[in-house]
């Protein structure tokens, strides 16, 4: 099911404009861990119970196009436009509870995550998580991945005035870390999240965990990677460090 990055990304693999790098912000679902298959299975189970699509389970394509990366309020407005807020909230709460029940046995980190973690820690960079997931979900995933002490802030879309795809969560992340948008990088796996990062004035590296590469590029991703072992990522980070070192030497 995983979708590889494509050749369009090869032309744009530069982060030179943000040298020296000061901070990195990560999405959670699909960016730190491949959680979308769990969400997809929950939706396939739940939606027929509510009569959606005549009781026929949704396809993965429908999930990617209409659900992945979206905040619960937006997702419910797409699936059940005639529901009132209370009914939609109850549906979302049940969906998230089922996700949390399944997640501990199925969550695994995106390949190379801990290599990047060490690189970030070795350089003393600021780091935060910015997510549309509810707090119980985000805390579960971050804790399960052993990253509770890694992140210096965790920003939730639901606790901002507007969630992704609006820039508010990423702007809050910058504010919490006291980081400059001119020296901060984002990792995201969804079009919604990429749009939020770009709207906040940040370069965004798209991870092709599940979503079609063309949608990530169209959303404004600087370039795409398959995972955190991808040579394109490490080449770009090496170039960033070289540029920063040259600037220091010439100062």
PDB file of C-alpha atoms in Angstrom:
ATOM      1  CA  UNK A   1       0.000   0.000   0.000  1.00  0.00           C
ATOM      2  CA  UNK A   2       2.923   2.361   0.536  1.00  0.00           C
ATOM      3  CA  UNK A   3       3.429   4.943  -2.211  1.00  0.00           C
ATOM      4  CA  UNK A   4       6.940   5.824  -3.309  1.00  0.00           C
ATOM      5  CA  UNK A   5       8.168   9.364  -3.947  1.00  0.00           C
ATOM      6  CA  UNK A   6       8.510  10.228  -7.619  1.00  0.00           C
ATOM      7  CA  UNK A   7      10.982  11.888  -9.930  1.00  0.00           C
ATOM      8  CA  UNK A   8       9.340  15.322  -9.694  1.00  0.00           C
ATOM      9  CA  UNK A   9      10.921  15.700  -6.269  1.00  0.00           C
ATOM     10  CA  UNK A  10      14.467  15.315  -7.590  1.00  0.00           C
ATOM     11  CA  UNK A  11      14.491  18.855  -9.008  1.00  0.00           C
ATOM     12  CA  UNK A  12      13.635  20.604  -5.769  1.00  0.00           C
ATOM     13  CA  UNK A  13      15.686  18.931  -3.021  1.00  0.00           C
ATOM     14  CA  UNK A  14      17.128  22.045  -1.408  1.00  0.00           C
ATOM     15  CA  UNK A  15      16.663  23.584   2.010  1.00  0.00           C
ATOM     16  CA  UNK A  16      19.429  26.156   1.629  1.00  0.00           C
ATOM     17  CA  UNK A  17      17.134  29.113   2.269  1.00  0.00           C
ATOM     18  CA  UNK A  18      16.606  28.116   5.928  1.00  0.00           C
ATOM     19  CA  UNK A  19      20.303  27.861   6.881  1.00  0.00           C
ATOM     20  CA  UNK A  20      21.183  27.790   9.713  1.00  0.00           C
ATOM     21  CA  UNK A  21      18.523  25.318  10.812  1.00  0.00           C
ATOM     22  CA  UNK A  22      17.074  26.152  14.220  1.00  0.00           C
ATOM     23  CA  UNK A  23      13.961  24.024  14.703  1.00  0.00           C
ATOM     24  CA  UNK A  24      11.989  21.104  13.264  1.00  0.00           C
ATOM     25  CA  UNK A  25       8.238  20.533  13.540  1.00  0.00           C
ATOM     26  CA  UNK A  26       6.671  17.127  12.944  1.00  0.00           C
ATOM     27  CA  UNK A  27       3.153  16.019  12.208  1.00  0.00           C
ATOM     28  CA  UNK A  28       2.268  12.818  14.113  1.00  0.00           C
ATOM     29  CA  UNK A  29      -0.162  10.499  12.255  1.00  0.00           C
ATOM     30  CA  UNK A  30       1.592   9.127   9.166  1.00  0.00           C
ATOM     31  CA  UNK A  31       4.717  11.196   9.795  1.00  0.00           C
ATOM     32  CA  UNK A  32       6.119   9.699  12.984  1.00  0.00           C
ATOM     33  CA  UNK A  33       4.278   6.397  12.587  1.00  0.00           C
ATOM     34  CA  UNK A  34       2.245   4.706   9.876  1.00  0.00           C
ATOM     35  CA  UNK A  35      -1.094   4.984  11.650  1.00  0.00           C
ATOM     36  CA  UNK A  36      -3.362   5.459   8.633  1.00  0.00           C
ATOM     37  CA  UNK A  37      -4.038   1.699   8.163  1.00  0.00           C
ATOM     38  CA  UNK A  38      -5.463   1.635  11.697  1.00  0.00           C
ATOM     39  CA  UNK A  39      -7.662   4.666  11.071  1.00  0.00           C
ATOM     40  CA  UNK A  40      -8.780   3.164   7.754  1.00  0.00           C
ATOM     41  CA  UNK A  41      -9.777  -0.119   9.392  1.00  0.00           C
ATOM     42  CA  UNK A  42     -11.766   1.741  12.057  1.00  0.00           C
ATOM     43  CA  UNK A  43     -13.650   3.745   9.440  1.00  0.00           C
ATOM     44  CA  UNK A  44     -14.365   0.635   7.368  1.00  0.00           C
ATOM     45  CA  UNK A  45     -15.856  -0.961  10.472  1.00  0.00           C
ATOM     46  CA  UNK A  46     -17.773   2.027  11.824  1.00  0.00           C
ATOM     47  CA  UNK A  47     -19.247   3.780   8.796  1.00  0.00           C
ATOM     48  CA  UNK A  48     -21.491   0.868   7.724  1.00  0.00           C
ATOM     49  CA  UNK A  49     -22.860   0.806  11.280  1.00  0.00           C
ATOM     50  CA  UNK A  50     -24.163   4.333  10.642  1.00  0.00           C
ATOM     51  CA  UNK A  51     -25.551   3.507   7.200  1.00  0.00           C
ATOM     52  CA  UNK A  52     -22.896   5.438   5.302  1.00  0.00           C
ATOM     53  CA  UNK A  53     -22.656   4.515   1.609  1.00  0.00           C
ATOM     54  CA  UNK A  54     -25.603   2.170   1.977  1.00  0.00           C
ATOM     55  CA  UNK A  55     -23.626   0.039   4.425  1.00  0.00           C
ATOM     56  CA  UNK A  56     -20.857  -0.682   1.906  1.00  0.00           C
ATOM     57  CA  UNK A  57     -17.360  -0.256   3.457  1.00  0.00           C
ATOM     58  CA  UNK A  58     -15.300   2.607   2.060  1.00  0.00           C
ATOM     59  CA  UNK A  59     -12.298   2.054  -0.213  1.00  0.00           C
ATOM     60  CA  UNK A  60      -8.759   3.144   0.524  1.00  0.00           C
ATOM     61  CA  UNK A  61      -9.053   5.699  -2.293  1.00  0.00           C
ATOM     62  CA  UNK A  62     -12.102   7.254  -0.631  1.00  0.00           C
ATOM     63  CA  UNK A  63     -10.254   7.364   2.682  1.00  0.00           C
ATOM     64  CA  UNK A  64      -7.233   9.130   1.171  1.00  0.00           C
ATOM     65  CA  UNK A  65      -9.326  11.681  -0.721  1.00  0.00           C
ATOM     66  CA  UNK A  66     -11.898  12.527   1.955  1.00  0.00           C
ATOM     67  CA  UNK A  67     -10.607  11.609   5.415  1.00  0.00           C
ATOM     68  CA  UNK A  68      -6.812  11.321   5.741  1.00  0.00           C
ATOM     69  CA  UNK A  69      -5.174  14.253   7.510  1.00  0.00           C
ATOM     70  CA  UNK A  70      -8.414  16.084   8.255  1.00  0.00           C
ATOM     71  CA  UNK A  71      -9.542  17.350  11.647  1.00  0.00           C
ATOM     72  CA  UNK A  72     -12.539  15.511  13.073  1.00  0.00           C
ATOM     73  CA  UNK A  73     -14.901  18.457  12.622  1.00  0.00           C
ATOM     74  CA  UNK A  74     -14.026  18.750   8.938  1.00  0.00           C
ATOM     75  CA  UNK A  75     -14.172  14.980   8.467  1.00  0.00           C
ATOM     76  CA  UNK A  76     -17.655  14.715   9.996  1.00  0.00           C
ATOM     77  CA  UNK A  77     -18.929  17.621   7.904  1.00  0.00           C
ATOM     78  CA  UNK A  78     -17.849  15.728   4.781  1.00  0.00           C
ATOM     79  CA  UNK A  79     -19.229  12.345   5.804  1.00  0.00           C
ATOM     80  CA  UNK A  80     -22.394  13.473   7.587  1.00  0.00           C
ATOM     81  CA  UNK A  81     -23.215  17.059   6.524  1.00  0.00           C
ATOM     82  CA  UNK A  82     -26.687  16.927   8.076  1.00  0.00           C
ATOM     83  CA  UNK A  83     -25.576  15.859  11.555  1.00  0.00           C
ATOM     84  CA  UNK A  84     -25.586  18.351  14.417  1.00  0.00           C
ATOM     85  CA  UNK A  85     -22.386  19.017  16.343  1.00  0.00           C
ATOM     86  CA  UNK A  86     -23.279  16.776  19.283  1.00  0.00           C
ATOM     87  CA  UNK A  87     -23.916  13.718  17.105  1.00  0.00           C
ATOM     88  CA  UNK A  88     -20.767  14.326  15.076  1.00  0.00           C
ATOM     89  CA  UNK A  89     -18.721  14.688  18.268  1.00  0.00           C
ATOM     90  CA  UNK A  90     -20.003  11.391  19.650  1.00  0.00           C
ATOM     91  CA  UNK A  91     -19.092   9.647  16.391  1.00  0.00           C
ATOM     92  CA  UNK A  92     -15.594  11.145  16.479  1.00  0.00           C
ATOM     93  CA  UNK A  93     -15.075  10.156  20.115  1.00  0.00           C
ATOM     94  CA  UNK A  94     -16.099   6.569  19.402  1.00  0.00           C
ATOM     95  CA  UNK A  95     -13.836   6.448  16.361  1.00  0.00           C
ATOM     96  CA  UNK A  96     -10.855   7.698  18.354  1.00  0.00           C
ATOM     97  CA  UNK A  97     -11.551   5.250  21.195  1.00  0.00           C
ATOM     98  CA  UNK A  98     -11.504   2.341  18.743  1.00  0.00           C
ATOM     99  CA  UNK A  99      -8.250   3.657  17.268  1.00  0.00           C
ATOM    100  CA  UNK A 100      -6.609   3.790  20.707  1.00  0.00           C
ATOM    101  CA  UNK A 101      -7.710   0.235  21.409  1.00  0.00           C
ATOM    102  CA  UNK A 102      -5.991  -1.066  18.264  1.00  0.00           C
ATOM    103  CA  UNK A 103      -2.987   1.238  18.135  1.00  0.00           C
ATOM    104  CA  UNK A 104      -0.614  -0.215  20.762  1.00  0.00           C
ATOM    105  CA  UNK A 105      -0.305  -3.525  18.924  1.00  0.00           C
ATOM    106  CA  UNK A 106       0.081  -2.028  15.464  1.00  0.00           C
ATOM    107  CA  UNK A 107       1.987   1.258  15.705  1.00  0.00           C
ATOM    108  CA  UNK A 108       5.541   1.244  14.350  1.00  0.00           C
ATOM    109  CA  UNK A 109       7.817   4.219  13.637  1.00  0.00           C
ATOM    110  CA  UNK A 110       8.431   5.399  10.104  1.00  0.00           C
ATOM    111  CA  UNK A 111      11.751   3.908   8.964  1.00  0.00           C
ATOM    112  CA  UNK A 112      14.735   6.039   9.937  1.00  0.00           C
ATOM    113  CA  UNK A 113      12.869   8.092  12.545  1.00  0.00           C
ATOM    114  CA  UNK A 114      15.355   7.339  15.311  1.00  0.00           C
ATOM    115  CA  UNK A 115      18.311   8.146  13.067  1.00  0.00           C
ATOM    116  CA  UNK A 116      16.819  11.593  12.472  1.00  0.00           C
ATOM    117  CA  UNK A 117      16.004  11.937  16.161  1.00  0.00           C
ATOM    118  CA  UNK A 118      19.671  11.404  17.074  1.00  0.00           C
ATOM    119  CA  UNK A 119      20.791  13.876  14.393  1.00  0.00           C
ATOM    120  CA  UNK A 120      18.432  16.518  15.823  1.00  0.00           C
ATOM    121  CA  UNK A 121      19.443  15.880  19.432  1.00  0.00           C
ATOM    122  CA  UNK A 122      23.166  15.900  18.605  1.00  0.00           C
ATOM    123  CA  UNK A 123      22.760  19.397  17.138  1.00  0.00           C
ATOM    124  CA  UNK A 124      20.563  20.723  19.911  1.00  0.00           C
ATOM    125  CA  UNK A 125      17.776  21.736  17.569  1.00  0.00           C
ATOM    126  CA  UNK A 126      14.375  22.786  18.888  1.00  0.00           C
ATOM    127  CA  UNK A 127      11.600  20.324  18.075  1.00  0.00           C
ATOM    128  CA  UNK A 128       7.849  20.093  18.350  1.00  0.00           C
ATOM    129  CA  UNK A 129       4.891  17.981  17.257  1.00  0.00           C
ATOM    130  CA  UNK A 130       1.950  19.652  15.502  1.00  0.00           C
ATOM    131  CA  UNK A 131      -1.102  17.491  14.967  1.00  0.00           C
ATOM    132  CA  UNK A 132      -4.820  17.442  14.228  1.00  0.00           C
ATOM    133  CA  UNK A 133      -5.139  14.321  16.379  1.00  0.00           C
ATOM    134  CA  UNK A 134      -6.982  14.562  19.715  1.00  0.00           C
ATOM    135  CA  UNK A 135      -4.746  14.803  22.777  1.00  0.00           C
ATOM    136  CA  UNK A 136      -5.320  11.199  23.990  1.00  0.00           C
ATOM    137  CA  UNK A 137      -4.303   9.901  20.548  1.00  0.00           C
ATOM    138  CA  UNK A 138      -1.263  12.121  20.175  1.00  0.00           C
ATOM    139  CA  UNK A 139      -0.049  11.307  23.682  1.00  0.00           C
ATOM    140  CA  UNK A 140      -0.532   7.584  23.055  1.00  0.00           C
ATOM    141  CA  UNK A 141       1.413   7.633  19.784  1.00  0.00           C
ATOM    142  CA  UNK A 142       4.230   9.849  21.038  1.00  0.00           C
ATOM    143  CA  UNK A 143       4.615   7.795  24.216  1.00  0.00           C
ATOM    144  CA  UNK A 144       4.468   4.481  22.345  1.00  0.00           C
ATOM    145  CA  UNK A 145       7.262   5.689  20.055  1.00  0.00           C
ATOM    146  CA  UNK A 146       9.403   6.723  23.023  1.00  0.00           C
ATOM    147  CA  UNK A 147       9.319  10.414  22.066  1.00  0.00           C
ATOM    148  CA  UNK A 148       7.655  11.956  25.123  1.00  0.00           C
ATOM    149  CA  UNK A 149      10.951  13.497  26.284  1.00  0.00           C
ATOM    150  CA  UNK A 150      12.042  14.391  22.760  1.00  0.00           C
ATOM    151  CA  UNK A 151       9.392  16.968  21.904  1.00  0.00           C
ATOM    152  CA  UNK A 152       9.572  20.339  23.630  1.00  0.00           C
ATOM    153  CA  UNK A 153       6.006  21.215  22.656  1.00  0.00           C
ATOM    154  CA  UNK A 154       2.968  19.359  21.322  1.00  0.00           C
ATOM    155  CA  UNK A 155       0.430  21.556  19.530  1.00  0.00           C
ATOM    156  CA  UNK A 156      -3.103  20.302  18.847  1.00  0.00           C
ATOM    157  CA  UNK A 157      -5.236  21.693  16.049  1.00  0.00           C
ATOM    158  CA  UNK A 158      -8.302  21.440  18.279  1.00  0.00           C
ATOM    159  CA  UNK A 159      -6.680  23.793  20.783  1.00  0.00           C
ATOM    160  CA  UNK A 160      -5.999  26.466  18.159  1.00  0.00           C
ATOM    161  CA  UNK A 161      -8.536  28.852  16.666  1.00  0.00           C
ATOM    162  CA  UNK A 162      -8.295  26.878  13.412  1.00  0.00           C
ATOM    163  CA  UNK A 163      -6.843  23.424  12.773  1.00  0.00           C
ATOM    164  CA  UNK A 164      -4.875  22.326   9.716  1.00  0.00           C
ATOM    165  CA  UNK A 165      -5.056  23.102   6.781  1.00  0.00           C
ATOM    166  CA  UNK A 166      -4.927  26.573   8.319  1.00  0.00           C
ATOM    167  CA  UNK A 167      -1.509  27.764   9.538  1.00  0.00           C
ATOM    168  CA  UNK A 168      -2.544  28.373  13.163  1.00  0.00           C
ATOM    169  CA  UNK A 169      -1.103  25.135  14.648  1.00  0.00           C
ATOM    170  CA  UNK A 170       2.289  25.673  13.011  1.00  0.00           C
ATOM    171  CA  UNK A 171       2.346  29.325  14.028  1.00  0.00           C
ATOM    172  CA  UNK A 172       1.642  28.196  17.598  1.00  0.00           C
ATOM    173  CA  UNK A 173       4.499  25.688  17.347  1.00  0.00           C
ATOM    174  CA  UNK A 174       6.896  28.447  16.291  1.00  0.00           C
ATOM    175  CA  UNK A 175       5.668  30.624  19.139  1.00  0.00           C
ATOM    176  CA  UNK A 176       6.082  27.858  21.731  1.00  0.00           C
ATOM    177  CA  UNK A 177       9.639  27.119  20.611  1.00  0.00           C
ATOM    178  CA  UNK A 178      10.531  30.789  20.088  1.00  0.00           C
ATOM    179  CA  UNK A 179      11.744  29.720  16.661  1.00  0.00           C
ATOM    180  CA  UNK A 180      12.069  31.758  13.491  1.00  0.00           C
ATOM    181  CA  UNK A 181      10.029  30.643  10.458  1.00  0.00           C
ATOM    182  CA  UNK A 182      13.097  31.498   8.389  1.00  0.00           C
ATOM    183  CA  UNK A 183      15.067  28.723  10.104  1.00  0.00           C
ATOM    184  CA  UNK A 184      12.452  26.034  10.738  1.00  0.00           C
ATOM    185  CA  UNK A 185      11.581  22.872   8.816  1.00  0.00           C
ATOM    186  CA  UNK A 186       8.376  20.800   8.771  1.00  0.00           C
ATOM    187  CA  UNK A 187       7.752  17.091   8.092  1.00  0.00           C
ATOM    188  CA  UNK A 188       4.224  16.161   6.946  1.00  0.00           C
ATOM    189  CA  UNK A 189       2.490  13.289   5.180  1.00  0.00           C
ATOM    190  CA  UNK A 190      -0.860  14.818   4.138  1.00  0.00           C
ATOM    191  CA  UNK A 191      -1.937  17.553   1.752  1.00  0.00           C
ATOM    192  CA  UNK A 192      -3.859  19.222   4.574  1.00  0.00           C
ATOM    193  CA  UNK A 193      -0.779  19.358   6.792  1.00  0.00           C
ATOM    194  CA  UNK A 194       1.500  20.538   3.997  1.00  0.00           C
ATOM    195  CA  UNK A 195      -0.901  23.366   3.176  1.00  0.00           C
ATOM    196  CA  UNK A 196      -0.841  24.395   6.838  1.00  0.00           C
ATOM    197  CA  UNK A 197       2.956  24.459   6.972  1.00  0.00           C
ATOM    198  CA  UNK A 198       3.270  26.360   3.706  1.00  0.00           C
ATOM    199  CA  UNK A 199       0.630  28.871   4.845  1.00  0.00           C
ATOM    200  CA  UNK A 200       2.749  29.451   7.956  1.00  0.00           C
ATOM    201  CA  UNK A 201       5.684  30.334   5.706  1.00  0.00           C
ATOM    202  CA  UNK A 202       7.622  27.127   6.330  1.00  0.00           C
ATOM    203  CA  UNK A 203       9.336  24.703   3.957  1.00  0.00           C
ATOM    204  CA  UNK A 204       7.682  21.284   4.224  1.00  0.00           C
ATOM    205  CA  UNK A 205       9.191  17.900   3.376  1.00  0.00           C
ATOM    206  CA  UNK A 206       6.434  15.513   2.354  1.00  0.00           C
ATOM    207  CA  UNK A 207       6.603  11.873   3.412  1.00  0.00           C
ATOM    208  CA  UNK A 208       4.919   9.457   1.012  1.00  0.00           C
ATOM    209  CA  UNK A 209       3.725   7.084   3.728  1.00  0.00           C
ATOM    210  CA  UNK A 210       0.286   6.607   2.169  1.00  0.00           C
ATOM    211  CA  UNK A 211      -0.878   9.658   0.249  1.00  0.00           C
ATOM    212  CA  UNK A 212      -0.334  10.080  -3.517  1.00  0.00           C
ATOM    213  CA  UNK A 213       2.887  11.997  -4.232  1.00  0.00           C
ATOM    214  CA  UNK A 214       1.229  14.380  -6.707  1.00  0.00           C
ATOM    215  CA  UNK A 215      -1.203  15.614  -4.023  1.00  0.00           C
ATOM    216  CA  UNK A 216       1.684  16.392  -1.679  1.00  0.00           C
ATOM    217  CA  UNK A 217       3.578  18.314  -4.349  1.00  0.00           C
ATOM    218  CA  UNK A 218       0.448  20.181  -5.393  1.00  0.00           C
ATOM    219  CA  UNK A 219      -0.082  21.159  -1.757  1.00  0.00           C
ATOM    220  CA  UNK A 220       3.346  22.841  -1.808  1.00  0.00           C
ATOM    221  CA  UNK A 221       5.868  20.305  -0.481  1.00  0.00           C
ATOM    222  CA  UNK A 222       9.458  21.406  -1.053  1.00  0.00           C
ATOM    223  CA  UNK A 223      10.346  17.828  -1.932  1.00  0.00           C
ATOM    224  CA  UNK A 224       9.261  14.290  -1.081  1.00  0.00           C
ATOM    225  CA  UNK A 225      10.939  11.437   0.756  1.00  0.00           C
ATOM    226  CA  UNK A 226       9.970   7.802   1.174  1.00  0.00           C
ATOM    227  CA  UNK A 227      11.089   7.700   4.824  1.00  0.00           C
ATOM    228  CA  UNK A 228      13.804   9.149   7.072  1.00  0.00           C
ATOM    229  CA  UNK A 229      16.486   6.976   5.502  1.00  0.00           C
ATOM    230  CA  UNK A 230      15.877   8.579   2.104  1.00  0.00           C
ATOM    231  CA  UNK A 231      19.195   9.814   0.615  1.00  0.00           C
ATOM    232  CA  UNK A 232      17.472  13.002  -0.612  1.00  0.00           C
ATOM    233  CA  UNK A 233      16.832  14.039   2.977  1.00  0.00           C
ATOM    234  CA  UNK A 234      20.383  13.470   4.153  1.00  0.00           C
ATOM    235  CA  UNK A 235      21.868  15.215   1.138  1.00  0.00           C
ATOM    236  CA  UNK A 236      19.702  18.253   1.843  1.00  0.00           C
ATOM    237  CA  UNK A 237      20.627  18.254   5.549  1.00  0.00           C
ATOM    238  CA  UNK A 238      24.322  17.913   4.710  1.00  0.00           C
ATOM    239  CA  UNK A 239      24.082  20.867   2.349  1.00  0.00           C
ATOM    240  CA  UNK A 240      22.363  22.861   5.090  1.00  0.00           C
ATOM    241  CA  UNK A 241      25.205  22.155   7.504  1.00  0.00           C
ATOM    242  CA  UNK A 242      27.852  22.992   4.909  1.00  0.00           C
ATOM    243  CA  UNK A 243      26.193  26.305   4.146  1.00  0.00           C
ATOM    244  CA  UNK A 244      25.934  27.175   7.843  1.00  0.00           C
ATOM    245  CA  UNK A 245      29.618  26.283   8.400  1.00  0.00           C
ATOM    246  CA  UNK A 246      30.713  28.388   5.418  1.00  0.00           C
ATOM    247  CA  UNK A 247      28.673  31.318   6.706  1.00  0.00           C
ATOM    248  CA  UNK A 248      30.327  31.052  10.116  1.00  0.00           C
ATOM    249  CA  UNK A 249      33.783  30.851   8.575  1.00  0.00           C
ATOM    250  CA  UNK A 250      33.124  33.949   6.499  1.00  0.00           C
ATOM    251  CA  UNK A 251      31.672  35.966   9.366  1.00  0.00           C
TER     252      UNK A 251
END
